[in-house]
């Protein structure tokens, strides 16, 4: 089963690529964000019945195979929650698009931390142990928001023999694994990030701000050899001549994980 996420940057061309998938013969979920001006395009495409989204914000949504039977459970301003069945277990899928820091870094960061806390507290309180959080976090993977015990509690490695939770100061919190985080550098199978933006005072241009986090109980089913930052979709090349994201499609690259 393949699970994708792509911030389509409010462009029409990515929708054409996505709708060339044969969803009826391939177990797949594709989460997208930033499609608010593309609603009519989505609704008129042949696979529109497979798309579920928040009708108010039109910020995040998913395409899915009919036999996966994904259900929209809840919609918030910055994320949507879905469920589907995998290996006879209910999987809770959060598709997020947090606030961009371009206009105000401090205000966006504060709001994003609030959204993360709301989401992760729900997962721990409701004991959604089989959970996936994916989307455009608008926070770099090395930020404390990912690794802090009371936030996303993420590791860049997975070992099935490790505990599924971490206990600190008397609080047990579910751990998450991010295979995508491993791709930020020269050892990446593809581009060393999902988004390219260089500040004048920063040497690093590539950033992983699009991510897929998988809870530890579910991580044992990940096929790590098939996880990747995509440079092609349906045989269409998504990079420009400088090997940066081709903005006629999106300024973000799609990401994918595979569950065995």
CSV table of C-alpha atoms in Angstrom, one decimal, residues 44-141:
chain,number,residue,atom,x,y,z
A,44,UNK,CA,-15.1,17.4,-12.7
A,45,UNK,CA,-12.2,14.8,-13.0
A,46,UNK,CA,-13.2,11.2,-13.5
A,47,UNK,CA,-12.0,10.1,-10.1
A,48,UNK,CA,-13.7,12.8,-8.1
A,49,UNK,CA,-15.7,10.3,-6.1
A,50,UNK,CA,-12.5,9.1,-4.5
A,51,UNK,CA,-11.6,12.6,-3.2
A,52,UNK,CA,-12.5,13.6,0.4
A,53,UNK,CA,-11.8,17.0,1.8
A,54,UNK,CA,-12.8,19.8,4.2
A,55,UNK,CA,-15.4,21.8,2.3
A,56,UNK,CA,-14.8,24.9,4.4
A,57,UNK,CA,-11.0,25.5,4.3
A,58,UNK,CA,-10.3,23.4,1.1
A,59,UNK,CA,-6.8,23.1,2.6
A,60,UNK,CA,-6.2,19.3,2.9
A,61,UNK,CA,-7.8,16.3,1.4
A,62,UNK,CA,-7.1,12.7,0.1
A,63,UNK,CA,-7.6,10.6,-2.9
A,64,UNK,CA,-8.0,6.9,-2.1
A,65,UNK,CA,-8.8,3.6,-3.7
A,66,UNK,CA,-12.4,2.6,-3.3
A,67,UNK,CA,-11.7,-0.6,-1.6
A,68,UNK,CA,-9.6,1.1,1.1
A,69,UNK,CA,-12.8,2.7,2.3
A,70,UNK,CA,-11.2,5.8,3.9
A,71,UNK,CA,-13.6,8.0,5.9
A,72,UNK,CA,-13.4,11.7,6.8
A,73,UNK,CA,-13.8,11.8,10.6
A,74,UNK,CA,-13.0,15.5,11.4
A,75,UNK,CA,-11.9,18.7,9.8
A,76,UNK,CA,-10.0,21.6,11.4
A,77,UNK,CA,-8.6,24.7,9.9
A,78,UNK,CA,-5.1,23.2,9.4
A,79,UNK,CA,-5.7,19.5,9.2
A,80,UNK,CA,-8.2,16.7,8.4
A,81,UNK,CA,-8.5,13.4,10.1
A,82,UNK,CA,-9.4,10.2,8.2
A,83,UNK,CA,-9.6,6.5,9.1
A,84,UNK,CA,-9.1,3.4,7.0
A,85,UNK,CA,-8.5,-0.3,7.6
A,86,UNK,CA,-5.1,-1.9,7.1
A,87,UNK,CA,-4.2,-5.5,8.3
A,88,UNK,CA,-7.6,-5.6,10.0
A,89,UNK,CA,-6.7,-2.6,12.2
A,90,UNK,CA,-8.1,0.9,12.1
A,91,UNK,CA,-5.5,3.5,11.0
A,92,UNK,CA,-5.9,7.2,11.9
A,93,UNK,CA,-4.5,9.4,9.2
A,94,UNK,CA,-4.0,13.1,9.9
A,95,UNK,CA,-3.3,15.2,6.8
A,96,UNK,CA,-1.9,18.6,7.8
A,97,UNK,CA,-0.9,21.9,6.2
A,98,UNK,CA,0.4,24.2,8.9
A,99,UNK,CA,0.8,27.9,8.5
A,100,UNK,CA,3.6,29.3,6.4
A,101,UNK,CA,6.3,31.3,8.1
A,102,UNK,CA,7.0,33.5,5.1
A,103,UNK,CA,5.0,36.6,6.4
A,104,UNK,CA,5.7,36.2,10.1
A,105,UNK,CA,7.9,33.4,11.5
A,106,UNK,CA,7.2,33.9,15.1
A,107,UNK,CA,3.4,34.1,14.8
A,108,UNK,CA,3.3,31.1,12.4
A,109,UNK,CA,5.6,29.0,14.6
A,110,UNK,CA,3.5,29.7,17.7
A,111,UNK,CA,0.3,28.8,15.9
A,112,UNK,CA,1.8,25.7,14.4
A,113,UNK,CA,3.0,24.5,17.8
A,114,UNK,CA,-0.6,24.9,19.1
A,115,UNK,CA,-2.0,22.8,16.3
A,116,UNK,CA,0.7,20.1,16.9
A,117,UNK,CA,-0.1,20.0,20.6
A,118,UNK,CA,-3.9,19.7,19.9
A,119,UNK,CA,-3.3,16.9,17.4
A,120,UNK,CA,-0.7,14.9,19.4
A,121,UNK,CA,-2.7,15.2,22.6
A,122,UNK,CA,-5.7,13.8,20.9
A,123,UNK,CA,-3.7,10.8,19.6
A,124,UNK,CA,-2.3,10.1,23.0
A,125,UNK,CA,-5.6,10.6,24.9
A,126,UNK,CA,-7.6,8.6,22.5
A,127,UNK,CA,-4.9,5.9,22.2
A,128,UNK,CA,-4.7,6.1,18.4
A,129,UNK,CA,-1.7,3.9,18.4
A,130,UNK,CA,-1.9,3.1,14.7
A,131,UNK,CA,-1.5,6.7,13.4
A,132,UNK,CA,0.0,8.5,10.5
A,133,UNK,CA,0.6,12.3,10.4
A,134,UNK,CA,1.6,13.6,7.0
A,135,UNK,CA,1.6,16.9,5.2
A,136,UNK,CA,3.3,20.2,4.9
A,137,UNK,CA,4.5,21.0,8.5
A,138,UNK,CA,6.1,24.3,7.5
A,139,UNK,CA,8.6,23.5,10.2
A,140,UNK,CA,12.0,21.9,9.3
A,141,UNK,CA,12.6,18.3,10.4
